[in-house]
Amino acid sequence: MKVNKISQLYASILVNAIYAMKNYPITLINTLLAPLSILIIIVLVSHGALLSVSIEGALIMTMVSGGVSLQGDLSHLKNDFKLQDMVVSSPTSAFMYMTGMAISEIVYSLPAFIVLIVLAFMFIHTTIVGALIIFVILALMFAFSIALGFLLSTLSSDIMQNWAFSSILSIILTTIPPIYYTINYIPLPYRYIAYLSPTTYAAEIVQNAIGYLPLKTSNLIADWLIIIAISIALFVIVMKKNRWRES
Amino acid sequence: MLVCKGLSKKYEDGHVALDKLNLSLPTKGIFALIGKNGAGKTTLTRILATELMPTSGKAYIDGMDVVKDVAKLRDKIAILPQESRAVQWLTPKQTVYSYLLYRGFGHKEAMERVDIALKELGVENYKDTLNRFLSGGMKRKILVATILASDANILFVDEPTTGLDPISRADLWKVLNKLKKDHFIFLTTHYLEEAEKLADMIGILDEGKILGLGTLEELRNKVKYQYSIRVLQKNFVLKSKVGTVIRGVDGSMQILTSAEDADRLSSKLIKDRIKFSINPTSLEDIFYYLVKKPIEEDTYES
Ligand SMILES: Nc1ncnc2c1ncn2[C@@H]1O[C@H](COP(=O)(O)OP(=O)(O)O)[C@@H](O)[C@H]1O
Ligand SMILES: [Mg+2]
């Protein structure tokens, strides 16, 4: 039989996103709520001054939490339903399954993403290059968090632990670091802690692109190098740790 | 043919789950692998279904190496893993359909196959109900529908009836019996009755080794005892050597014997007015004989 690769990719998107959204529409609200609520708080507290910064912050958060929830979802489908075992013994390859699952997380966060993109068009004023930079950073953040999600899902088979991991990571990567506001708001000694999170570098680049955060070119280049390096390193580790067929 | 040659599996923690296992059987009908919990059934099933790497040894299914010919093999096999559950936020239709997409079917053919499979199992009326609202037996049927909907003709089903009520179990037996006409089914179970009812071939696995392999008849011949006599009277003492004695947990005595010995012993028991029952050796008797070493063996010279 000729295997339809699109079908195989689509299967994961159906199982992990479309069917869940269709059968449980309440999940749509859930994905919208977290980024929008922080956005609203920051905008209110700053009397609107941080509107555009917090919109890009919410965008980064949405991308990062997509990848982070992949971790819980993969482990849930593998350990509690044995779906992954069924797929391993089928013509679908590890690459197709994982790519499909990664895309499913984007689809799952589409409601939030669409609302935020509309807000971005309305309130963020930047150049074409600026828009392009934002897009690349969002893609990189997604890749980074997807790789992190894969890696963590191979570390533990305990769903309770995995769910706990997910929410801890989500907070460490998106709520604590200065992505809804600029790093200047953080007193100096504590800034170094913020730099432990890759999202801080991503936010700096985007904030610079929309004219909120002046940065030296050398700092800007360093920011880019750091997030690219972290993402690549994570992908390399994931490839090595890939446990499609268990040993 | 399904062939294992010196197949071993040592887990990372050092536990040896399969110990130089040898096996050779035709890939048709139903093969039931029986064994206690922890015998290694799931480990063997997962290695054959290309999910788990063996530590050493070889295994072939219809000439295909389970380590090297993975791509070819995965077109032909499907597995229902032990403790698999229908994904709770899907409906039966979505469950089967998405699996068929993983198998590489296009939309139209997948849809047709979903309908056929759900009808086959008599669950078409529930096809749009969320899995989480279905009964345990129904959920299991959905999973069986899922693998039978594919074009795989080698099906691994790891303890498919564990935890089901007797009626659901009998229902699934019917399905498996029907499926075996055009599929090879590799079934694991710890219900000996299930193997006795369904299997064309039976393998007895214990501590990672095959202790017996064959049809029920062949296994009976292997243990050399065709009859099983259960003495219903407590504290009965056997005076002559008539085969092998297994003592039940309740202290009752069960004697596995050859045909002549059964004849001799039963006449004597009738004469002595001792209550007993006599049956052809069941798989359970064979299993206990092979797995749980008989407590007292051949020690009854008068
Ligand atoms: N991932 C694992 N790591 C270590 N030991 C394992 C693992 N999986 C199974 N075992 C051990 O291997 C033995 C066989 O297990 P299994 O194949 O699941 O047996 P069965 O399916 O017959 O109950 C058991 O003693 C079990 O504890
Ligand atoms: Mg098992």
Coordinates of C-alpha atoms and ligand atoms in Angstrom, one line a residue:
Chain A
M1 CA 0.0 0.0 0.0
K2 CA 1.2 3.5 -0.7
V3 CA 1.5 5.4 2.5
N4 CA -0.1 8.9 2.6
K5 CA 2.4 11.0 4.6
I6 CA 0.0 14.0 4.9
S7 CA -2.5 11.6 6.5
Q8 CA 0.1 10.6 9.1
L9 CA 1.0 14.2 9.9
Y10 CA -2.7 15.2 10.1
A11 CA -3.5 12.3 12.4
S12 CA -1.5 13.9 15.3
I13 CA -3.1 17.3 14.6
L14 CA -6.5 15.7 14.8
V15 CA -5.9 13.7 18.0
N16 CA -4.0 16.3 19.9
A17 CA -5.7 19.5 18.8
I18 CA -8.7 19.5 16.5
Y19 CA -10.7 16.8 18.1
A20 CA -9.9 18.1 21.6
M21 CA -11.1 21.6 20.5
K22 CA -14.1 20.3 18.7
N23 CA -15.3 17.9 21.5
Y24 CA -14.3 20.3 24.3
P25 CA -14.8 23.9 23.1
I26 CA -14.0 25.1 26.6
T27 CA -10.3 24.5 25.9
L28 CA -10.4 27.3 23.4
I29 CA -11.1 29.8 26.3
N30 CA -8.4 28.2 28.4
T31 CA -5.6 28.8 25.8
L32 CA -6.7 32.4 25.4
L33 CA -7.0 33.2 29.1
A34 CA -3.4 33.0 30.4
P35 CA -1.7 35.3 27.9
L36 CA -4.5 37.8 27.7
S37 CA -5.0 38.2 31.5
I38 CA -1.3 39.1 32.1
L39 CA -1.5 41.4 29.1
I40 CA -4.5 43.2 30.6
I41 CA -2.9 43.5 34.0
I42 CA 0.4 45.0 32.6
V43 CA -1.5 47.4 30.4
L44 CA -3.7 48.6 33.2
V45 CA -0.8 49.0 35.7
S46 CA 1.4 50.8 33.2
H47 CA -1.5 53.1 32.1
G48 CA -1.2 51.8 28.6
A49 CA 2.5 52.6 28.2
L50 CA 3.5 49.0 27.9
L51 CA 0.7 48.0 25.5
S52 CA 2.8 47.0 22.5
V53 CA 5.5 45.4 24.6
S54 CA 3.0 43.3 26.4
I55 CA 1.4 42.2 23.2
E56 CA 4.7 40.8 22.0
G57 CA 5.2 39.4 25.4
A58 CA 1.9 37.5 25.2
L59 CA 2.9 36.3 21.7
I60 CA 6.2 34.9 23.1
M61 CA 4.3 33.3 26.0
T62 CA 1.8 31.7 23.6
M63 CA 4.6 30.2 21.5
V64 CA 6.6 29.0 24.5
S65 CA 3.6 27.4 26.3
G66 CA 2.7 25.5 23.1
G67 CA 6.0 23.7 23.2
V68 CA 5.9 23.2 26.9
S69 CA 2.4 21.6 26.9
L70 CA 3.7 19.3 24.2
Q71 CA 5.7 17.6 26.9
G72 CA 2.6 16.8 29.0
D73 CA 0.6 15.8 25.9
L74 CA 3.2 13.4 24.6
S75 CA 3.7 11.7 27.8
H76 CA -0.1 11.4 28.4
L77 CA -0.7 9.8 25.0
K78 CA 2.3 7.5 25.4
N79 CA 1.9 6.4 29.0
D80 CA -1.8 6.6 29.7
F81 CA -3.3 5.6 26.4
K82 CA -0.4 3.8 24.8
L83 CA -1.2 5.6 21.6
Q84 CA 2.5 6.1 20.9
D85 CA 3.1 2.4 21.2
M86 CA 0.4 1.7 18.7
V87 CA 1.9 4.3 16.3
V88 CA 5.5 2.9 16.7
S89 CA 4.3 -0.5 15.4
S90 CA 2.7 1.2 12.4
P91 CA 4.1 2.7 9.2
T92 CA 4.3 6.2 10.8
S93 CA 7.9 7.3 11.5
A94 CA 9.1 9.0 14.6
F95 CA 9.6 12.2 12.6
M96 CA 6.1 12.2 11.2
Y97 CA 4.5 11.6 14.6
M98 CA 6.6 14.2 16.4
T99 CA 6.2 16.8 13.7
G100 CA 2.5 16.3 13.7
M101 CA 2.4 16.7 17.5
A102 CA 4.5 19.9 17.3
I103 CA 2.1 21.4 14.7
S104 CA -0.8 20.3 16.8
E105 CA 0.4 22.6 19.6
I106 CA 0.4 25.6 17.2
V107 CA -3.1 24.7 16.1
Y108 CA -4.2 24.4 19.7
S109 CA -2.9 27.9 20.5
L110 CA -4.4 29.4 17.3
P111 CA -7.3 31.2 19.1
A112 CA -4.8 33.0 21.3
F113 CA -2.5 33.5 18.4
I114 CA -5.1 35.0 16.2
V115 CA -6.4 37.5 18.8
L116 CA -2.8 38.6 19.6
I117 CA -1.9 39.0 15.9
V118 CA -4.9 41.2 15.4
L119 CA -3.9 43.3 18.5
A120 CA -0.3 43.4 17.2
F121 CA -1.4 44.8 13.8
M122 CA -3.5 47.4 15.6
F123 CA -1.1 48.5 18.3
I124 CA 2.5 47.6 17.3
H125 CA 4.1 50.1 14.9
T126 CA 7.2 48.8 13.4
T127 CA 9.0 48.4 10.0
I128 CA 8.8 45.4 7.7
V129 CA 12.2 44.3 9.1
G130 CA 10.9 44.7 12.6
A131 CA 7.9 42.5 11.8
L132 CA 10.2 40.0 10.2
I133 CA 12.4 39.9 13.3
I134 CA 9.3 39.4 15.5
F135 CA 8.2 36.5 13.3
V136 CA 11.6 34.8 13.4
I137 CA 11.9 35.2 17.1
L138 CA 8.5 33.7 17.6
A139 CA 9.4 30.8 15.4
L140 CA 12.7 30.3 17.3
M141 CA 10.9 30.4 20.6
F142 CA 8.5 27.8 19.4
A143 CA 11.3 25.5 18.2
F144 CA 13.1 26.0 21.5
S145 CA 10.1 25.1 23.6
I146 CA 9.2 22.1 21.4
A147 CA 12.7 20.7 21.7
L148 CA 12.5 21.3 25.5
G149 CA 9.1 19.6 25.6
F150 CA 10.4 16.5 23.7
L151 CA 13.4 16.2 25.9
L152 CA 11.4 16.4 29.2
S153 CA 8.8 13.9 27.9
T154 CA 11.6 11.3 27.6
L155 CA 12.8 11.9 31.1
S156 CA 9.8 10.9 33.1
S157 CA 6.9 8.5 32.4
D158 CA 4.9 9.8 35.3
I159 CA 2.1 12.0 34.1
M160 CA 1.6 13.8 37.4
Q161 CA 5.3 14.8 37.4
N162 CA 5.0 15.8 33.8
W163 CA 2.1 18.1 34.3
A164 CA 3.8 19.6 37.3
F165 CA 6.9 20.2 35.1
S166 CA 4.8 21.8 32.5
S167 CA 3.3 24.4 34.7
I168 CA 6.6 25.1 36.5
L169 CA 8.4 25.6 33.2
S170 CA 5.7 27.7 31.8
I171 CA 6.0 30.1 34.8
I172 CA 9.8 30.1 34.7
L173 CA 9.9 30.8 31.0
T174 CA 7.0 33.1 30.5
T175 CA 5.7 34.7 33.7
I176 CA 8.8 35.5 35.7
P177 CA 11.2 36.8 33.0
P178 CA 10.7 40.3 31.6
I179 CA 8.8 39.5 28.5
Y180 CA 5.7 41.6 29.2
Y181 CA 7.8 44.6 30.2
T182 CA 11.4 45.7 29.6
I183 CA 14.2 44.4 31.7
N184 CA 14.9 47.9 33.0
Y185 CA 12.1 47.4 35.5
I186 CA 14.1 44.8 37.3
P187 CA 16.6 46.1 39.8
L188 CA 20.2 45.4 38.7
P189 CA 21.4 42.4 40.7
Y190 CA 18.2 40.5 39.9
R191 CA 18.6 41.1 36.2
Y192 CA 21.2 38.3 36.1
I193 CA 18.5 35.9 37.2
A194 CA 16.3 37.0 34.4
Y195 CA 19.1 36.2 31.9
L196 CA 18.9 32.5 32.9
S197 CA 15.8 32.3 30.8
P198 CA 16.2 32.2 27.0
T199 CA 12.9 34.1 26.7
T200 CA 14.6 37.1 28.2
Y201 CA 16.9 37.3 25.2
A202 CA 14.1 36.8 22.8
A203 CA 12.1 39.6 24.5
E204 CA 15.0 42.0 24.3
I205 CA 15.4 41.5 20.6
V206 CA 11.7 42.1 20.0
Q207 CA 11.5 45.0 22.3
N208 CA 14.4 46.5 20.5
A209 CA 12.7 45.9 17.1
I210 CA 9.7 47.8 18.1
G211 CA 11.7 50.7 19.5
Y212 CA 11.2 50.1 23.3
L213 CA 14.6 48.9 24.3
P214 CA 17.8 50.5 22.9
L215 CA 20.5 47.9 22.7
K216 CA 24.2 48.0 21.5
T217 CA 24.7 46.0 18.3
S218 CA 27.1 43.7 20.2
N219 CA 24.4 42.9 22.8
L220 CA 21.8 42.3 20.0
I221 CA 24.1 39.9 18.3
A222 CA 24.9 38.1 21.6
D223 CA 21.1 37.8 22.2
W224 CA 20.6 36.2 18.8
L225 CA 23.5 33.8 19.2
I226 CA 22.4 32.7 22.6
I227 CA 18.9 31.7 21.7
I228 CA 20.0 30.1 18.4
A229 CA 22.7 28.1 20.3
I230 CA 20.3 27.0 23.0
S231 CA 17.7 25.8 20.4
I232 CA 20.3 23.9 18.4
A233 CA 21.8 22.3 21.5
L234 CA 18.4 21.2 22.6
F235 CA 17.6 19.7 19.2
V236 CA 20.9 17.8 19.2
I237 CA 20.2 16.3 22.6
V238 CA 16.6 15.4 21.6
M239 CA 17.9 13.6 18.5
K240 CA 20.3 11.6 20.7
K241 CA 17.7 10.9 23.4
N242 CA 15.0 10.0 21.0
R243 CA 13.3 6.9 22.4
W244 CA 11.0 5.9 19.6
R245 CA 11.9 2.3 19.8
E246 CA 12.9 1.6 23.3
S247 CA 16.1 -0.1 24.2
Chain B
M1 CA 6.5 -18.7 10.6
L2 CA 7.4 -16.8 13.8
V3 CA 10.8 -17.7 14.9
C4 CA 12.8 -16.6 18.0
K5 CA 16.4 -17.8 18.4
G6 CA 18.1 -17.3 21.7
L7 CA 16.1 -14.1 22.3
S8 CA 17.1 -12.3 25.5
K9 CA 16.0 -9.1 27.1
K10 CA 17.9 -7.6 30.0
Y11 CA 16.4 -4.3 31.1
E12 CA 18.5 -1.3 32.1
D13 CA 18.1 -2.2 35.8
G14 CA 19.7 -5.6 35.2
H15 CA 16.4 -7.5 35.3
V16 CA 16.4 -10.4 32.8
A17 CA 12.9 -10.6 31.3
L18 CA 13.6 -13.0 28.5
D19 CA 16.2 -15.7 28.8
K20 CA 17.6 -17.1 25.6
L21 CA 14.1 -17.9 24.4
N22 CA 13.5 -20.2 21.5
L23 CA 10.2 -20.3 19.7
S24 CA 8.9 -21.5 16.3
L25 CA 5.3 -21.5 15.2
P26 CA 3.2 -20.9 12.1
T27 CA 1.8 -17.4 11.6
K28 CA -1.8 -18.4 11.3
G29 CA -4.8 -18.7 13.6
I30 CA -4.4 -17.7 17.2
F31 CA -1.3 -18.2 19.2
A32 CA -1.9 -17.7 22.9
L33 CA 1.1 -16.9 25.1
I34 CA 0.2 -17.7 28.7
G35 CA 2.2 -17.0 31.8
K36 CA 1.9 -15.5 35.2
N37 CA 2.3 -11.7 35.8
G38 CA 5.9 -10.9 35.2
A39 CA 6.6 -14.0 33.1
G40 CA 7.8 -11.8 30.2
K41 CA 4.7 -11.8 27.9
T42 CA 4.6 -8.1 27.3
T43 CA 8.4 -7.9 26.8
L44 CA 8.2 -10.6 24.1
T45 CA 5.2 -9.0 22.5
R46 CA 6.8 -5.6 22.4
I47 CA 10.0 -6.9 20.9
L48 CA 8.1 -8.8 18.2
A49 CA 6.0 -5.7 17.5
T50 CA 9.2 -3.7 16.9
E51 CA 8.7 -1.4 19.9
L52 CA 11.5 -2.7 22.1
M53 CA 15.0 -3.8 21.2
P54 CA 16.1 -7.2 22.3
T55 CA 19.4 -7.4 24.2
S56 CA 20.6 -10.4 22.1
G57 CA 19.3 -13.1 19.9
K58 CA 17.1 -13.0 16.8
A59 CA 13.5 -12.9 16.0
Y60 CA 11.8 -13.2 12.6
I61 CA 8.2 -12.9 11.5
D62 CA 7.6 -14.5 8.1
G63 CA 11.2 -14.1 7.3
M64 CA 11.4 -10.5 8.4
D65 CA 14.0 -9.6 11.1
V66 CA 12.3 -7.6 13.9
V67 CA 15.4 -5.5 14.3
K68 CA 16.5 -5.0 10.7
D69 CA 13.4 -5.2 8.5
V70 CA 11.4 -2.8 10.7
A71 CA 9.9 -0.8 7.8
K72 CA 8.6 -3.8 5.9
L73 CA 7.3 -5.4 9.1
R74 CA 5.4 -2.3 10.3
D75 CA 3.2 -2.3 7.2
K76 CA 1.9 -5.7 8.2
I77 CA 1.6 -5.6 12.0
A78 CA -0.7 -3.8 14.4
I79 CA -0.6 -3.9 18.2
L80 CA -3.1 -3.4 21.0
P81 CA -0.7 -2.8 23.9
Q82 CA -1.4 -4.0 27.4
E83 CA -3.4 -1.4 29.3
S84 CA -4.0 0.7 26.2
R85 CA -7.1 2.9 26.6
A86 CA -9.2 4.6 24.0
V87 CA -8.2 8.3 24.1
Q88 CA -11.0 9.8 26.3
W89 CA -11.6 13.0 24.4
L90 CA -12.2 11.2 21.1
T91 CA -15.3 9.4 19.8
P92 CA -15.0 5.8 18.6
K93 CA -15.2 7.1 15.0
Q94 CA -12.4 9.6 15.6
T95 CA -10.3 7.0 17.4
V96 CA -10.4 4.5 14.5
Y97 CA -10.2 7.2 11.8
S98 CA -7.1 8.8 13.3
Y99 CA -5.3 5.5 13.7
L100 CA -6.1 4.7 10.0
L101 CA -4.5 8.0 9.1
Y102 CA -1.4 6.9 11.0
R103 CA -1.4 3.7 9.0
G104 CA -1.2 6.0 5.9
F105 CA -4.8 5.7 4.5
G106 CA -6.3 8.6 2.7
H107 CA -9.5 10.2 3.9
K108 CA -12.0 8.3 1.8
E109 CA -10.7 4.8 2.3
A110 CA -10.2 5.5 6.0
M111 CA -13.8 6.6 6.4
E112 CA -15.1 3.4 4.7
R113 CA -12.9 1.2 6.8
V114 CA -14.1 3.0 10.0
D115 CA -17.7 2.1 9.2
I116 CA -16.9 -1.5 8.4
A117 CA -14.9 -2.0 11.5
L118 CA -17.4 -0.4 13.9
K119 CA -20.2 -2.5 12.4
E120 CA -18.1 -5.6 12.6
L121 CA -17.9 -5.1 16.4
G122 CA -21.5 -4.0 16.7
V123 CA -20.6 -0.6 18.1
E124 CA -21.8 1.6 15.2
N125 CA -24.6 3.1 17.3
Y126 CA -22.1 4.6 19.7
K127 CA -19.7 5.9 17.0
D128 CA -20.2 9.6 18.0
T129 CA -20.3 9.2 21.8
L130 CA -17.2 10.3 23.6
N131 CA -15.0 7.3 24.5
R132 CA -15.1 8.4 28.2
F133 CA -18.8 7.7 28.4
L134 CA -18.5 4.1 27.1
S135 CA -18.4 1.0 29.3
G136 CA -15.1 -0.9 29.8
G137 CA -16.1 -3.6 27.5
M138 CA -17.2 -1.2 24.8
K139 CA -13.9 0.8 25.1
R140 CA -12.0 -2.4 24.6
K141 CA -14.1 -3.2 21.5
I142 CA -13.3 0.2 20.1
L143 CA -9.6 -0.5 20.4
V144 CA -10.0 -3.9 18.8
A145 CA -12.0 -2.2 16.0
T146 CA -9.1 0.2 15.6
I147 CA -6.5 -2.4 14.8
L148 CA -8.7 -4.6 12.8
A149 CA -9.7 -1.7 10.6
S150 CA -6.1 -1.5 9.4
D151 CA -4.8 -3.7 6.6
A152 CA -2.3 -5.3 9.0
N153 CA -2.7 -9.1 9.0
I154 CA -0.6 -9.8 12.0
L155 CA -2.2 -8.6 15.2
F156 CA -0.6 -8.5 18.6
V157 CA -3.1 -8.3 21.4
D158 CA -1.6 -8.1 24.9
E159 CA -4.1 -9.2 27.6
P160 CA -7.1 -7.8 25.7
T161 CA -9.7 -9.2 28.1
T162 CA -8.0 -8.5 31.4
G163 CA -10.5 -6.7 33.7
L164 CA -13.5 -7.3 31.6
D165 CA -16.7 -8.9 32.9
P166 CA -17.5 -12.4 31.6
I167 CA -20.0 -11.3 29.0
S168 CA -17.8 -8.7 27.5
R169 CA -15.0 -11.2 27.5
A170 CA -17.1 -13.8 25.6
D171 CA -18.0 -11.1 23.2
L172 CA -14.4 -10.3 22.5
W173 CA -13.6 -14.0 22.1
K174 CA -16.2 -14.2 19.3
V175 CA -14.6 -11.3 17.6
L176 CA -11.1 -12.8 17.9
N177 CA -12.4 -16.1 16.6
K178 CA -13.8 -14.4 13.6
L179 CA -10.7 -12.4 13.0
K180 CA -8.4 -15.4 13.0
K181 CA -9.7 -16.5 9.6
D182 CA -7.7 -13.8 7.8
H183 CA -5.3 -12.7 10.5
F184 CA -2.5 -14.2 12.6
I185 CA -3.3 -13.2 16.2
F186 CA -0.6 -13.2 18.8
L187 CA -2.5 -13.1 22.0
T188 CA -1.2 -13.0 25.6
T189 CA -3.4 -13.8 28.5
H190 CA -3.3 -15.1 32.0
Y191 CA -6.8 -16.6 31.7
L192 CA -6.0 -20.2 30.9
E193 CA -9.6 -20.8 29.9
E194 CA -9.2 -18.1 27.2
A195 CA -6.2 -19.9 25.7
E196 CA -8.0 -23.2 25.8
K197 CA -11.1 -21.8 24.1
L198 CA -9.4 -19.7 21.4
A199 CA -5.9 -20.8 20.7
D200 CA -4.7 -23.0 17.8
M201 CA -1.3 -23.0 19.4
I202 CA -0.3 -22.3 23.0
G203 CA 3.0 -21.3 24.5
I204 CA 3.7 -21.4 28.2
L205 CA 6.1 -18.7 29.3
D206 CA 7.7 -18.6 32.8
E207 CA 10.6 -16.5 34.0
G208 CA 11.5 -15.6 30.4
K209 CA 11.6 -19.1 29.1
I210 CA 9.2 -21.2 27.0
L211 CA 8.2 -24.2 29.1
G212 CA 5.8 -25.7 26.6
L213 CA 4.6 -25.1 23.1
G214 CA 2.0 -26.8 21.0
T215 CA -1.7 -27.5 20.6
L216 CA -3.6 -28.4 23.7
E217 CA -3.4 -32.1 22.7
E218 CA 0.4 -31.8 22.2
L219 CA 0.8 -30.2 25.6
R220 CA -1.2 -33.0 27.2
N221 CA 1.0 -35.6 25.5
K222 CA 4.1 -33.6 26.6
V223 CA 3.1 -33.9 30.3
K224 CA 2.2 -37.6 29.6
Y225 CA -0.9 -37.4 31.7
Q226 CA -4.3 -37.4 29.9
Y227 CA -6.5 -37.4 33.0
S228 CA -6.8 -35.3 36.1
I229 CA -8.5 -36.8 39.2
R230 CA -9.5 -34.5 42.0
V231 CA -10.1 -36.2 45.3
L232 CA -12.8 -34.4 47.1
Q233 CA -12.2 -35.9 50.5
K234 CA -9.8 -34.1 52.8
N235 CA -6.8 -35.9 54.3
F236 CA -6.8 -38.6 51.7
V237 CA -3.6 -40.6 51.5
L238 CA -2.6 -42.2 48.2
K239 CA -0.9 -45.5 48.7
S240 CA 0.3 -46.4 45.2
K241 CA 2.3 -44.6 42.5
V242 CA -0.1 -43.3 39.9
G243 CA 1.4 -40.2 38.4
T244 CA 1.8 -36.7 39.7
V245 CA 0.2 -35.2 42.7
I246 CA -0.6 -31.5 42.8
R247 CA -2.0 -30.1 46.1
G248 CA -4.4 -27.3 45.9
V249 CA -4.3 -24.3 48.3
D250 CA -7.3 -25.7 50.1
G251 CA -5.4 -28.9 50.8
S252 CA -7.3 -30.9 48.2
M253 CA -5.4 -33.4 46.2
Q254 CA -5.3 -33.5 42.4
I255 CA -3.7 -36.4 40.6
L256 CA -2.5 -36.2 37.0
T257 CA -2.4 -39.7 35.5
S258 CA -2.1 -41.7 32.4
A259 CA -5.2 -43.4 31.0
E260 CA -4.4 -46.8 32.5
D261 CA -3.6 -45.4 35.9
A262 CA -6.8 -43.3 35.8
D263 CA -8.8 -46.4 35.2
R264 CA -7.1 -48.3 38.0
L265 CA -7.3 -45.4 40.5
S266 CA -10.9 -44.5 39.8
S267 CA -12.0 -48.1 40.2
K268 CA -10.2 -48.2 43.5
L269 CA -11.7 -44.9 44.7
I270 CA -15.2 -46.1 43.8
K271 CA -14.6 -49.3 45.7
D272 CA -13.4 -47.4 48.8
R273 CA -16.4 -45.0 48.5
I274 CA -14.1 -41.9 48.2
K275 CA -15.7 -39.0 46.3
F276 CA -13.7 -37.7 43.4
S277 CA -14.1 -36.1 39.9
I278 CA -12.2 -37.1 36.8
N279 CA -11.6 -34.9 33.8
P280 CA -9.3 -34.7 30.8
T281 CA -6.2 -32.8 31.7
S282 CA -7.0 -29.1 31.3
L283 CA -4.6 -26.4 30.3
E284 CA -4.7 -25.2 33.9
D285 CA -3.4 -28.6 35.1
I286 CA -0.7 -28.6 32.5
F287 CA 0.2 -25.0 33.4
Y288 CA 0.6 -25.8 37.0
Y289 CA 2.4 -28.9 36.3
L290 CA 5.0 -27.1 34.1
V291 CA 5.2 -23.7 35.9
K292 CA 4.6 -24.4 39.6
K293 CA 6.7 -27.4 40.3
P294 CA 4.5 -30.1 41.7
I295 CA 4.8 -30.2 45.4
E296 CA 5.1 -34.0 45.6
E297 CA 6.1 -36.0 42.6
D298 CA 6.0 -39.7 42.1
T299 CA 6.7 -40.5 45.7
Y300 CA 3.8 -42.7 46.4
E301 CA 5.1 -46.3 46.5
S302 CA 3.1 -48.3 48.9
Ligands
LIG1 N1 11.0 -1.2 31.7 C1 11.3 -2.2 32.5 N2 12.4 -2.1 33.3 C2 12.8 -3.1 34.2 N3 12.1 -4.2 34.3 C3 11.0 -4.4 33.6 C4 10.6 -3.4 32.7 N4 9.4 -3.9 32.1 C5 9.2 -5.1 32.6 N5 10.1 -5.4 33.5 C6 10.2 -6.6 34.3 O1 10.4 -7.7 33.4 C7 9.6 -8.8 33.8 C8 8.7 -9.2 32.7 O2 7.7 -8.2 32.6 P1 6.5 -8.3 31.5 O3 7.1 -8.6 30.2 O4 5.8 -7.0 31.6 O5 5.7 -9.5 32.0 P2 4.2 -10.0 31.8 O6 3.7 -9.2 30.6 O7 4.3 -11.4 31.5 O8 3.5 -9.6 33.0 C9 8.9 -8.4 35.1 O9 9.6 -8.9 36.2 C10 9.0 -6.9 35.1 O10 9.0 -6.4 36.4
MG2 MG 2.1 -8.0 30.4

